[in-house]
Amino acid sequence: MIARMHGLGAPRLAFGLRRARASREREQVQAERRKAAILDKDSFHTLFERLPIGAYRSSWEGQQLRANAALVRLNGYQTEAEMLANIRDIGTEWYCDPQRRGQFARLLREHGQVVDFVSEVYRHKTRERIWVREHAHQVCDARGRICYFEGTVQDITEEHQHQRDLHASERRFRAMTELSSDWYWELDAMGHFVRLDIGSRGINPGASEEVLGKTRQQLTQIDLSASQWATYQGMLDRRETFYDFEMAIHGDNSRLLWHAISGAPIFDSAGVFVGYRGIGRDVTRRRESEALIRHMAFHDVLTGLANRRLFMDRLQQALNGMARTGSCAVLMFLDLDSFKSLNDRHGHAAGDSLLQQVGQRLAGCVRSVDTVARLGGDEFTILMQALDADGARAMRHARTAADKVMQALTKDFDLGGETAPLRYACSVSLGVVILRDPLASADVCIQRADAAMYRAKGKGRGGVCIDADAPG
């Protein structure tokens, strides 16, 4: 009987021992968990306080619940208790724009979090305006109900001001570019365009895309000589800063445009050359004005022929050439007969028309290397240089040229318009001299030709006189 009792009691005893041991293990695990929770709470509190940027908890209604030391300082307070005691409503007291709180809450409600929410706010105590960046998320209970918000606040006033300054600078740059004929360009280290910002009065804006990735030498519309390209490339190779390097550009309508470019090399922080940057200006109007001024300084306004100044210069060059080559030249002096009577009878418009047409016909009688000029009034001169050194052959050439001039001017001129045609027969007096002495002065040569012309005029209308001193 006792043996049976002992036999039945052993299993129960072992079971009880196992239950006791399991209970002790559970209690030990729970104790470790409680200890870990306390440690976690202390660690979170330490992390919360030591964050270098502001951290907070706030209610849905806008009440501040917690604030770490960084957020306390950001708001101008000394302690969390002081700050919480003074803040009553975040929306109206913190945001410079009270509507920002509603926008913040809407984003949290729709997305459960807010990222990079940038606002202008007040330092709560001092009312100084600053810029901050916020990140936040909802914290909910087990039933999904919102308990509070948690988030961070970072003072980005300097960063925001820097961005505003950059944007303002960019706006000023673009405004200057758009309001001027200038444009901004950048090349990489190999000379390829990587940027081209064009002003509203500059070159065609579509060209900005056409040139990207190309060098200036690859742009076929640029018209520079080999020496000019060498000058340009030399400045780039030497990493020089250059100013107003002018180049001709063939426009879409075949008009020749002129651009003046200035540039400076770009180096990185290590001093390595990385490219060029600069500006360009459309100087076509200036170039055309300068060309017009030069033309007007040396050409007759009415006929477009060379004026006295240019003709005398060409005559002196011809004499200098004769000294080098031993060649001869022919000088003609031409005067229109009865020109004053034409002006008196039909007006100066008819006289101007005659002068223009005479100039055109004379220009058609000579070579491109020869010079036709209007000295003033109704007086014209023709210089034919680089003729044969032999005087006799030069004389034959002079006679042939004089005959050609007289024949061209014997045809009637139409001096009227479509409504009132006016046919006019013009006669001229022509004096011709052969220039053989390279030491003669230009003025003396003109005087000889003028004297020959008056001798021709003395013979009657349409006369020609070749200088008597010229050979045969």
C-alpha angles and dihedrals in degrees: 000000000000090000091054090050091051090047093053095042098056097072092047091051092051091049090052092050091052092050092051092049092049091049092053090049092051091050090050092051092048091049091051090049092051089049091049091048090053090048091047091050091051091046092050091048090051092048092046092052097043098049108125090221129053119279128186151165120220137175126246088252092059101261118143110236104172137006130181124224094267092054091046090055092044089058093048099251133125102218139022091240092055092049096047091048092056101041113083105158123015095197097058100028104041111031116071086213106047090203090069091077090058091049090048092051092046092054091049091049093048100040106018090235143048124218128191096355102175119195142157109244142169127253089241098226101037098031089225110156115238138161122243139181117219134198119185144162138188123258112207135187126238090279093053095254116145111252100177145314126265125196152132132254123204125190105231098166094124093043091048092048090049090052091047090050090050092049092046090050091049091048091050091048093050092044091053090047093049094045095049138051090245126107134194123231139181131195128195123232090278093052097256120142112252097166138020122173112185130202123231093255097038130088121322107297090222088067090069090075094040094059100044111114093018133100121233089251089060093057104096094196091069111095112203131143121241091258092051091051089049090052092050095046091046091059090051094047090051090047090235127166108237135190134210099347100179123214134175119239126194107228128212092264093048090256112143110240127192125216127189113203130191125188146172131201121254122221128185125230090276092054094253116147110245103169146289135291130190150125135267132207133199103235096169094116092051092048092047091047091050091048090049091049091049090047092049090048092057104025137065111254096216101045103020090231124131113285127223093274094054093040093054089049091051090047092053090048089052091052090049090050091051089056090056100041105025091231127141132237135206123224122193127191116197131189127184114236118232093000093147091056090055092053093046094049103038105018136251093288090066090045092051091049091053092050091050094049093046089053091051093050093047091051088054092056099060141059123264090253092056125086129229117190140177107220093189140294109012096332120116132178133199125200118196110184139180094042128155116303090226109092095214093053090045088053092052089050090050093051091049092049092047092051090050092051094048092048091050092054098045092075114094120262124225105223099167134074133247092278097044112026117195120193114200131184111210127199124193139195114226129196120191131191132181111225112213104144111082090190093062116108121246091238092055091050091053091048091053091051092046091051091050090051092053090050087053091049089052089061092060137260116340096016128159125202126185115203108270091220091061117097120258 
